[in-house]
Amino acid sequence: MNILVTGGMGYIGSHTCVELLQAGHTPIILDNLYNSNLAVLDNIAEITGKTPVFVQGDIRCRETLDGLFAQHKIDAVIHFAALKAVAESVQKPLEYYDCNVTGTLVLLQAMQAAGCNTLVFSSSATVYGSENQVPFCEDMPVGTATNPYGSTKIMMERILQDMAVANPDWKISLLRYFNPVGAHPSGKLGEDPNGIPNNLMPIICRVAQGKMEELLITGNDYDTPDGTGVRDYIHVVDLALGHLKALDKVVQTPGCSIHNLGTGKGLSVLELVQAFEKASGITLPRRFAPRRPGDIAESYANVDRAARELGWQAKHSSAEEICQDVWRFLTKSNKR
Ligand code: NAD
Ligand code: WQD
């Protein structure tokens, strides 16, 4: 299939393009390189032996999208492109609503005009908010977002659900990712955000590289086994493979489906830090700090629906494999 991959140069998008190419699909990447760089294209080519079509452009540009749909017979869209930094979204709400919500609306309008009605969408566990109890299940009511980033994901899910009601021939898959981590086992792709990282694993990497002085463990007084926050860390290759399964399913399923992509198990900050120290041989300078505003104690998925309906489950997401792959990426790609 010819797949338009918005945000395909980014962390999750690039790993998904590798799996798409290896499965015989043809990804066509649209990315404005806001949070990625051109080297990713060479790295995808080195891993797969194929260079995907890449167009540098913005999902908010209707002309660019119309051109892409006119030039390629696009069978489906995987829509990763978004801004994703939670704290930044509080400072810059308009940029987040514009990129994420306006961008999705323009994309949907272009798809509709081109007669392309199959979409896999990057949603997030953030939509469960703080009201629901773990493990989070797809049939729970969506929670209240504590930041504009989370609000954009809730809004986009709603827009896509409304689209499916209004257009019964549309096929939409909402994938709620838990905490994506890890890197490609080749060491050629991984998470390399532009600017100051927000998430735990990229921060761990910066501390290991000596680019940040220490890791602040934000909260050790949660009601969890060791007092630190518990999350469902999912290897990015597992996540990428989940997209292929979702794609296979969505092409034959009109309507809007929702699937959690996680492991179903929680890991604490300390457990992840210890696994990283073991994989790298580095002792990370760290200390406990107050809780981060808006954080919840625990987040992990009920993954039964993805197993049952998509035939997908995480296979590479042990703390050991995740940390070994991240460490290989840091060392092999000279990111240290
Ligand atoms: P990323 O920042 O690495 O990738 C996003 C890509 O989209 C980047 O290459 C960026 O340059 C591009 N982009 C951003 N705005 C664009 C625009 N207007 N037009 C074209 N390209 C644009 O992020 P990621 O971690 O790969 O996340 C991918 C998707 O998954 C996002 O929608 C994100 O919200 C969602 N998600 C991520 C996580 C996570 O923790 N990484 C968790 C849940 C959901
Ligand atoms: C993980 C754990 C922190 C930084 C976020 C978004 C969510 C989704 C995934 C996109 C928590 C602790 C963190 C630090 C720490 N993204 N931590 N020191 O908050 O679970 O989820 O990314 O959709 O929407 O909210 O991920 O990696 O930021 O934090 O101790 O310097 O690490 O308290 O327990 P989070 P995270």
Short mmCIF file of C-alpha atoms and ligand atoms in Angstrom, two decimals:
data_model
loop_
_atom_site.label_atom_id
_atom_site.label_comp_id
_atom_site.label_asym_id
_atom_site.label_seq_id
_atom_site.Cartn_x
_atom_site.Cartn_y
_atom_site.Cartn_z
CA MET A 1 0.00 0.00 0.00
CA ASN A 2 1.04 3.63 -0.55
CA ILE A 3 0.91 5.25 2.86
CA LEU A 4 1.15 8.98 3.52
CA VAL A 5 3.07 9.25 6.79
CA THR A 6 2.80 12.70 8.36
CA GLY A 7 5.59 13.30 10.86
CA GLY A 8 7.41 10.30 9.42
CA MET A 9 10.86 11.76 10.16
CA GLY A 10 10.13 11.89 13.89
CA TYR A 11 10.82 9.34 16.58
CA ILE A 12 7.84 6.99 16.22
CA GLY A 13 7.21 7.84 12.56
CA SER A 14 10.73 6.90 11.44
CA HIS A 15 10.59 3.52 13.17
CA THR A 16 7.19 2.91 11.61
CA CYS A 17 8.52 3.78 8.14
CA VAL A 18 11.23 1.15 8.60
CA GLU A 19 8.63 -1.51 9.42
CA LEU A 20 6.38 -0.36 6.56
CA LEU A 21 9.26 -0.62 4.07
CA GLN A 22 10.30 -4.00 5.40
CA ALA A 23 6.72 -5.24 5.03
CA GLY A 24 6.63 -4.13 1.36
CA HIS A 25 4.59 -0.93 1.78
CA THR A 26 5.53 2.42 0.25
CA PRO A 27 5.66 5.25 2.80
CA ILE A 28 5.47 8.82 1.50
CA ILE A 29 6.71 11.10 4.26
CA LEU A 30 5.43 14.62 4.89
CA ASP A 31 7.34 16.38 7.68
CA ASN A 32 8.33 20.00 8.29
CA LEU A 33 11.45 18.89 10.25
CA TYR A 34 10.38 20.99 13.25
CA ASN A 35 11.50 18.21 15.59
CA SER A 36 13.59 15.98 13.32
CA ASN A 37 16.35 16.21 10.74
CA LEU A 38 17.22 15.02 7.24
CA ALA A 39 19.79 12.47 8.47
CA VAL A 40 16.83 10.27 9.50
CA LEU A 41 16.12 9.60 5.83
CA ASP A 42 19.63 8.19 5.28
CA ASN A 43 19.32 6.09 8.40
CA ILE A 44 16.00 4.62 7.24
CA ALA A 45 17.67 3.86 3.88
CA GLU A 46 20.67 2.23 5.57
CA ILE A 47 18.43 -0.09 7.58
CA THR A 48 16.00 -1.01 4.82
CA GLY A 49 17.98 -0.53 1.59
CA LYS A 50 15.18 1.75 0.36
CA THR A 51 14.80 5.54 0.50
CA PRO A 52 11.22 6.65 1.07
CA VAL A 53 9.76 9.61 -0.79
CA PHE A 54 10.15 12.65 1.47
CA VAL A 55 8.44 16.00 1.13
CA GLN A 56 9.44 18.78 3.51
CA GLY A 57 6.21 20.58 4.24
CA ASP A 58 3.52 21.35 6.77
CA ILE A 59 0.28 19.45 7.36
CA ARG A 60 -1.47 22.83 7.62
CA CYS A 61 -0.63 23.60 3.98
CA ARG A 62 -3.59 22.40 1.91
CA GLU A 63 -1.72 22.99 -1.33
CA THR A 64 1.10 20.66 -0.30
CA LEU A 65 -1.39 17.96 0.72
CA ASP A 66 -3.43 18.30 -2.49
CA GLY A 67 -0.19 17.98 -4.47
CA LEU A 68 0.75 14.80 -2.61
CA PHE A 69 -2.66 13.20 -3.12
CA ALA A 70 -2.60 14.19 -6.81
CA GLN A 71 0.89 12.82 -7.38
CA HIS A 72 0.60 9.52 -5.50
CA LYS A 73 -2.26 7.07 -5.28
CA ILE A 74 -2.45 7.13 -1.49
CA ASP A 75 -4.29 4.19 0.07
CA ALA A 76 -4.09 5.29 3.71
CA VAL A 77 -2.63 7.93 6.01
CA ILE A 78 -0.73 7.39 9.26
CA HIS A 79 -0.88 10.73 11.06
CA PHE A 80 1.98 11.28 13.51
CA ALA A 81 2.73 14.97 12.90
CA ALA A 82 2.07 17.00 16.04
CA LEU A 83 3.70 19.09 18.72
CA LYS A 84 4.05 16.95 21.84
CA ALA A 85 5.84 18.74 24.68
CA VAL A 86 3.42 18.93 27.59
CA ALA A 87 5.06 21.81 29.51
CA GLU A 88 5.60 23.84 26.35
CA SER A 89 1.94 23.42 25.45
CA VAL A 90 1.01 25.28 28.65
CA GLN A 91 3.20 28.21 27.55
CA LYS A 92 2.20 28.15 23.87
CA PRO A 93 -1.41 26.89 23.65
CA LEU A 94 -2.17 28.59 20.33
CA GLU A 95 0.78 26.88 18.62
CA TYR A 96 -0.39 23.51 19.92
CA TYR A 97 -4.03 23.93 18.93
CA ASP A 98 -2.98 25.28 15.55
CA CYS A 99 -0.46 22.56 14.70
CA ASN A 100 -2.36 19.63 16.16
CA VAL A 101 -6.03 20.50 15.69
CA THR A 102 -5.93 22.82 12.66
CA GLY A 103 -3.33 20.52 11.09
CA THR A 104 -5.60 17.51 11.51
CA LEU A 105 -8.60 19.41 10.09
CA VAL A 106 -6.65 20.45 7.00
CA LEU A 107 -5.41 16.89 6.55
CA LEU A 108 -8.94 15.49 6.83
CA GLN A 109 -10.26 18.05 4.32
CA ALA A 110 -7.52 17.11 1.86
CA MET A 111 -8.21 13.41 2.38
CA GLN A 112 -11.91 13.93 1.80
CA ALA A 113 -11.28 15.91 -1.39
CA ALA A 114 -8.93 13.21 -2.65
CA GLY A 115 -11.28 10.34 -1.75
CA CYS A 116 -8.82 8.81 0.73
CA ASN A 117 -10.78 7.63 3.77
CA THR A 118 -8.41 5.40 5.75
CA LEU A 119 -6.50 6.86 8.69
CA VAL A 120 -4.38 5.61 11.59
CA PHE A 121 -4.03 8.30 14.24
CA SER A 122 -1.45 8.80 17.01
CA SER A 123 -3.41 9.29 20.18
CA SER A 124 -2.13 9.05 23.71
CA ALA A 125 -2.83 7.56 27.11
CA THR A 126 -3.06 11.17 28.23
CA VAL A 127 -6.74 11.08 27.14
CA TYR A 128 -7.54 8.90 30.18
CA GLY A 129 -6.81 11.94 32.40
CA SER A 130 -6.57 11.55 36.14
CA GLU A 131 -10.13 10.34 36.79
CA ASN A 132 -9.76 6.74 35.61
CA GLN A 133 -8.22 3.84 37.51
CA VAL A 134 -5.37 1.72 36.12
CA PRO A 135 -5.24 -0.39 34.06
CA PHE A 136 -6.70 2.02 31.50
CA CYS A 137 -9.24 0.40 29.19
CA GLU A 138 -10.52 1.72 25.85
CA ASP A 139 -14.16 1.73 26.97
CA MET A 140 -13.48 4.04 29.93
CA PRO A 141 -14.77 7.60 29.52
CA VAL A 142 -12.16 10.05 28.32
CA GLY A 143 -10.78 12.08 31.23
CA THR A 144 -10.02 15.76 31.69
CA ALA A 145 -6.80 17.03 30.18
CA THR A 146 -4.47 18.92 32.52
CA ASN A 147 -2.64 20.68 29.69
CA PRO A 148 -3.31 21.98 26.13
CA TYR A 149 -1.36 19.10 24.55
CA GLY A 150 -3.72 16.60 26.18
CA SER A 151 -6.71 18.72 25.15
CA THR A 152 -5.60 18.58 21.51
CA LYS A 153 -5.51 14.77 21.62
CA ILE A 154 -9.00 14.62 23.19
CA MET A 155 -10.32 17.07 20.59
CA MET A 156 -8.74 15.21 17.67
CA GLU A 157 -10.13 11.89 18.87
CA ARG A 158 -13.56 13.52 19.01
CA ILE A 159 -13.25 15.06 15.56
CA LEU A 160 -12.26 11.68 14.11
CA GLN A 161 -15.12 9.89 15.86
CA ASP A 162 -17.54 12.50 14.47
CA MET A 163 -16.07 12.01 10.99
CA ALA A 164 -16.70 8.28 11.19
CA VAL A 165 -20.33 8.85 12.23
CA ALA A 166 -20.95 11.31 9.40
CA ASN A 167 -19.13 9.23 6.79
CA PRO A 168 -19.85 5.52 7.31
CA ASP A 169 -17.29 4.55 4.66
CA TRP A 170 -14.40 6.13 6.60
CA LYS A 171 -12.02 3.74 8.36
CA ILE A 172 -10.26 5.26 11.33
CA SER A 173 -7.96 3.68 13.90
CA LEU A 174 -7.17 5.64 17.07
CA LEU A 175 -4.04 4.25 18.73
CA ARG A 176 -3.47 5.33 22.31
CA TYR A 177 0.25 5.04 22.98
CA PHE A 178 1.50 4.68 26.51
CA ASN A 179 5.15 5.69 27.10
CA PRO A 180 7.22 5.11 23.94
CA VAL A 181 10.91 4.45 24.62
CA GLY A 182 13.76 2.42 23.10
CA ALA A 183 15.55 2.65 19.77
CA HIS A 184 16.03 0.61 16.62
CA PRO A 185 18.25 -2.44 17.36
CA SER A 186 20.59 -1.35 14.53
CA GLY A 187 21.53 1.69 16.61
CA LYS A 188 20.73 3.90 13.59
CA LEU A 189 17.43 5.37 14.75
CA GLY A 190 16.25 6.54 18.13
CA GLU A 191 14.83 9.45 20.03
CA ASP A 192 16.82 12.60 19.45
CA PRO A 193 14.55 15.56 20.20
CA ASN A 194 15.53 19.07 19.15
CA GLY A 195 15.89 21.35 22.20
CA ILE A 196 15.43 20.50 25.87
CA PRO A 197 13.87 17.06 26.37
CA ASN A 198 10.71 16.62 28.44
CA ASN A 199 10.37 12.89 28.82
CA LEU A 200 12.20 10.63 31.24
CA MET A 201 14.24 8.50 28.79
CA PRO A 202 15.66 11.39 26.71
CA ILE A 203 16.55 13.12 29.99
CA ILE A 204 18.29 9.94 31.23
CA CYS A 205 20.25 9.95 27.93
CA ARG A 206 21.32 13.58 28.32
CA VAL A 207 22.50 12.88 31.87
CA ALA A 208 24.42 9.79 30.68
CA GLN A 209 26.00 11.94 27.93
CA GLY A 210 27.04 14.55 30.52
CA LYS A 211 24.85 17.12 28.75
CA MET A 212 22.65 17.46 31.82
CA GLU A 213 24.10 17.49 35.30
CA GLU A 214 21.70 15.19 37.08
CA LEU A 215 18.37 13.42 36.85
CA LEU A 216 15.67 14.84 39.06
CA ILE A 217 13.28 12.06 40.03
CA THR A 218 10.07 14.03 40.29
CA GLY A 219 8.20 12.50 43.19
CA ASN A 220 9.12 9.65 45.55
CA ASP A 221 6.02 9.89 47.71
CA TYR A 222 3.47 8.35 45.36
CA ASP A 223 1.36 5.43 46.47
CA THR A 224 3.48 3.02 44.39
CA PRO A 225 5.83 0.19 45.48
CA ASP A 226 8.95 2.40 45.62
CA GLY A 227 7.20 5.79 45.79
CA THR A 228 8.23 6.89 42.26
CA GLY A 229 5.84 7.22 39.31
CA VAL A 230 4.81 4.07 37.46
CA ARG A 231 4.42 4.05 33.65
CA ASP A 232 3.85 1.56 30.85
CA TYR A 233 7.07 1.86 28.80
CA ILE A 234 6.61 0.45 25.30
CA HIS A 235 9.52 -0.22 22.93
CA VAL A 236 9.22 1.96 19.83
CA VAL A 237 9.71 -1.07 17.55
CA ASP A 238 6.75 -2.78 19.22
CA LEU A 239 4.78 0.42 18.72
CA ALA A 240 5.78 0.57 15.04
CA LEU A 241 4.70 -3.05 14.55
CA GLY A 242 1.38 -2.16 16.22
CA HIS A 243 0.78 0.38 13.43
CA LEU A 244 1.20 -2.30 10.78
CA LYS A 245 -1.31 -4.52 12.56
CA ALA A 246 -3.71 -1.59 12.94
CA LEU A 247 -3.33 -0.78 9.25
CA ASP A 248 -4.11 -4.36 8.23
CA LYS A 249 -7.23 -4.26 10.40
CA VAL A 250 -8.47 -0.77 9.60
CA VAL A 251 -8.55 -1.24 5.82
CA GLN A 252 -11.26 -3.85 6.31
CA THR A 253 -13.12 -2.12 9.17
CA PRO A 254 -15.40 0.85 8.46
CA GLY A 255 -15.99 3.08 11.49
CA CYS A 256 -13.70 4.29 14.23
CA SER A 257 -11.82 1.88 16.48
CA ILE A 258 -9.69 2.58 19.55
CA HIS A 259 -6.75 0.48 20.74
CA ASN A 260 -4.26 0.90 23.57
CA LEU A 261 -0.67 0.22 22.59
CA GLY A 262 1.21 -0.59 25.76
CA THR A 263 2.69 -3.59 27.54
CA GLY A 264 0.04 -3.90 30.23
CA LYS A 265 2.73 -3.62 32.92
CA GLY A 266 3.97 -0.69 34.93
CA LEU A 267 7.60 0.13 35.68
CA SER A 268 8.74 2.71 38.22
CA VAL A 269 11.18 5.55 37.51
CA LEU A 270 13.74 3.84 39.75
CA GLU A 271 13.33 0.50 37.97
CA LEU A 272 13.91 2.14 34.58
CA VAL A 273 16.92 4.08 35.88
CA GLN A 274 18.43 0.90 37.31
CA ALA A 275 17.94 -0.98 34.03
CA PHE A 276 19.63 1.86 32.15
CA GLU A 277 22.55 1.87 34.58
CA LYS A 278 22.97 -1.86 34.09
CA ALA A 279 22.85 -1.63 30.27
CA SER A 280 25.26 1.31 30.08
CA GLY A 281 27.56 0.65 33.02
CA ILE A 282 27.07 4.31 33.97
CA THR A 283 25.87 5.47 37.36
CA LEU A 284 23.49 8.35 36.78
CA PRO A 285 23.79 11.34 39.10
CA ARG A 286 20.27 11.74 40.48
CA ARG A 287 18.24 13.05 43.35
CA PHE A 288 14.63 13.13 44.44
CA ALA A 289 12.67 16.29 43.69
CA PRO A 290 9.05 17.39 44.25
CA ARG A 291 6.27 15.93 42.12
CA ARG A 292 5.81 17.42 38.66
CA PRO A 293 2.50 19.34 38.44
CA GLY A 294 -0.20 17.37 36.60
CA ASP A 295 1.54 13.98 37.00
CA ILE A 296 -0.43 10.93 38.07
CA ALA A 297 0.98 8.14 40.22
CA GLU A 298 0.40 5.26 37.81
CA SER A 299 -0.41 4.78 34.15
CA TYR A 300 -0.56 1.43 32.43
CA ALA A 301 -2.73 -0.17 29.80
CA ASN A 302 -5.21 -2.95 29.60
CA VAL A 303 -3.94 -4.49 26.36
CA ASP A 304 -6.58 -7.19 25.84
CA ARG A 305 -8.35 -5.43 22.98
CA ALA A 306 -5.18 -4.93 20.90
CA ALA A 307 -4.27 -8.60 21.42
CA ARG A 308 -7.76 -9.80 20.55
CA GLU A 309 -8.62 -7.48 17.64
CA LEU A 310 -5.23 -6.63 16.14
CA GLY A 311 -3.32 -9.78 17.03
CA TRP A 312 -0.62 -7.52 18.48
CA GLN A 313 1.31 -7.58 21.70
CA ALA A 314 4.61 -6.09 22.86
CA LYS A 315 7.57 -8.42 22.39
CA HIS A 316 10.60 -6.15 22.80
CA SER A 317 9.57 -4.08 25.78
CA SER A 318 11.45 -5.56 28.73
CA ALA A 319 13.39 -2.84 30.62
CA GLU A 320 16.59 -4.66 29.64
CA GLU A 321 15.94 -4.71 25.88
CA ILE A 322 14.71 -1.12 25.90
CA CYS A 323 17.79 0.17 27.72
CA GLN A 324 20.26 -1.93 25.69
CA ASP A 325 18.80 -0.56 22.45
CA VAL A 326 18.83 3.03 23.73
CA TRP A 327 22.44 2.63 24.83
CA ARG A 328 23.45 1.16 21.46
CA PHE A 329 21.83 4.16 19.73
CA LEU A 330 23.70 6.58 21.97
CA THR A 331 27.07 4.89 21.44
CA LYS A 332 26.84 3.69 17.80
CA SER A 333 25.42 6.87 16.37
CA ASN A 334 28.10 8.91 18.16
CA LYS A 335 25.43 10.65 20.16
CA ARG A 336 27.57 10.40 23.30
P1 NAD B 1 8.30 13.63 17.16
O1 NAD B 1 8.31 15.06 17.54
O2 NAD B 1 9.57 12.88 17.21
O3 NAD B 1 7.69 13.44 15.69
C1 NAD B 1 6.71 14.29 15.17
C2 NAD B 1 7.17 14.72 13.77
O4 NAD B 1 6.17 15.56 13.22
C3 NAD B 1 8.47 15.49 13.79
O5 NAD B 1 9.37 14.96 12.84
C4 NAD B 1 8.06 16.92 13.43
O6 NAD B 1 9.07 17.59 12.72
C5 NAD B 1 6.80 16.67 12.62
N1 NAD B 1 5.84 17.76 12.64
C6 NAD B 1 5.38 18.48 13.71
N2 NAD B 1 4.49 19.38 13.32
C7 NAD B 1 4.36 19.24 11.98
C8 NAD B 1 3.57 19.92 11.01
N3 NAD B 1 2.75 20.93 11.33
N4 NAD B 1 3.67 19.53 9.72
C9 NAD B 1 4.51 18.52 9.36
N5 NAD B 1 5.29 17.87 10.25
C10 NAD B 1 5.20 18.23 11.55
O7 NAD B 1 7.20 12.92 18.06
P2 NAD B 1 6.89 11.38 18.28
O8 NAD B 1 7.31 11.04 19.65
O9 NAD B 1 7.39 10.59 17.15
O10 NAD B 1 5.30 11.43 18.28
C11 NAD B 1 4.54 11.11 17.15
C12 NAD B 1 3.06 11.22 17.49
O11 NAD B 1 2.78 10.35 18.58
C13 NAD B 1 2.60 12.60 17.94
O12 NAD B 1 1.31 12.82 17.43
C14 NAD B 1 2.56 12.51 19.43
O13 NAD B 1 1.64 13.39 20.00
C15 NAD B 1 2.11 11.06 19.61
N6 NAD B 1 2.49 10.50 20.91
C16 NAD B 1 3.79 10.52 21.30
C17 NAD B 1 4.14 9.99 22.54
C18 NAD B 1 5.56 10.06 23.03
O14 NAD B 1 5.77 10.03 24.25
N7 NAD B 1 6.57 10.13 22.17
C19 NAD B 1 3.16 9.42 23.36
C20 NAD B 1 1.83 9.39 22.91
C21 NAD B 1 1.51 9.93 21.67
C1 WQD B 2 7.59 9.47 33.04
C2 WQD B 2 7.87 9.36 34.54
C3 WQD B 2 7.69 11.41 35.75
C4 WQD B 2 11.05 13.50 33.96
C5 WQD B 2 4.20 12.08 28.84
C6 WQD B 2 2.95 12.79 28.39
C7 WQD B 2 2.02 11.80 27.76
C8 WQD B 2 2.73 11.01 26.65
C9 WQD B 2 4.01 10.42 27.12
C10 WQD B 2 2.43 12.11 24.56
C11 WQD B 2 6.90 10.17 35.39
C12 WQD B 2 9.10 10.88 35.79
C13 WQD B 2 10.09 12.55 34.27
C14 WQD B 2 12.07 13.77 34.88
C15 WQD B 2 11.16 12.12 36.35
N1 WQD B 2 3.12 11.87 25.56
N2 WQD B 2 10.15 11.89 35.46
N3 WQD B 2 12.11 13.05 36.05
O1 WQD B 2 4.49 12.20 31.92
O2 WQD B 2 4.13 9.69 31.77
O3 WQD B 2 3.85 11.10 29.79
O4 WQD B 2 4.82 11.43 27.71
O5 WQD B 2 1.29 11.84 24.35
O6 WQD B 2 0.97 12.55 27.25
O7 WQD B 2 2.32 13.39 29.52
O8 WQD B 2 6.10 10.71 30.62
O9 WQD B 2 8.53 10.55 30.35
O10 WQD B 2 7.53 12.75 31.06
O11 WQD B 2 7.54 10.83 32.66
O12 WQD B 2 11.25 11.50 37.42
O13 WQD B 2 12.96 14.62 34.66
O14 WQD B 2 9.17 9.91 34.78
O15 WQD B 2 7.33 11.98 36.97
O16 WQD B 2 6.63 9.41 36.54
P1 WQD B 2 4.59 10.95 31.16
P2 WQD B 2 7.48 11.27 31.12
#
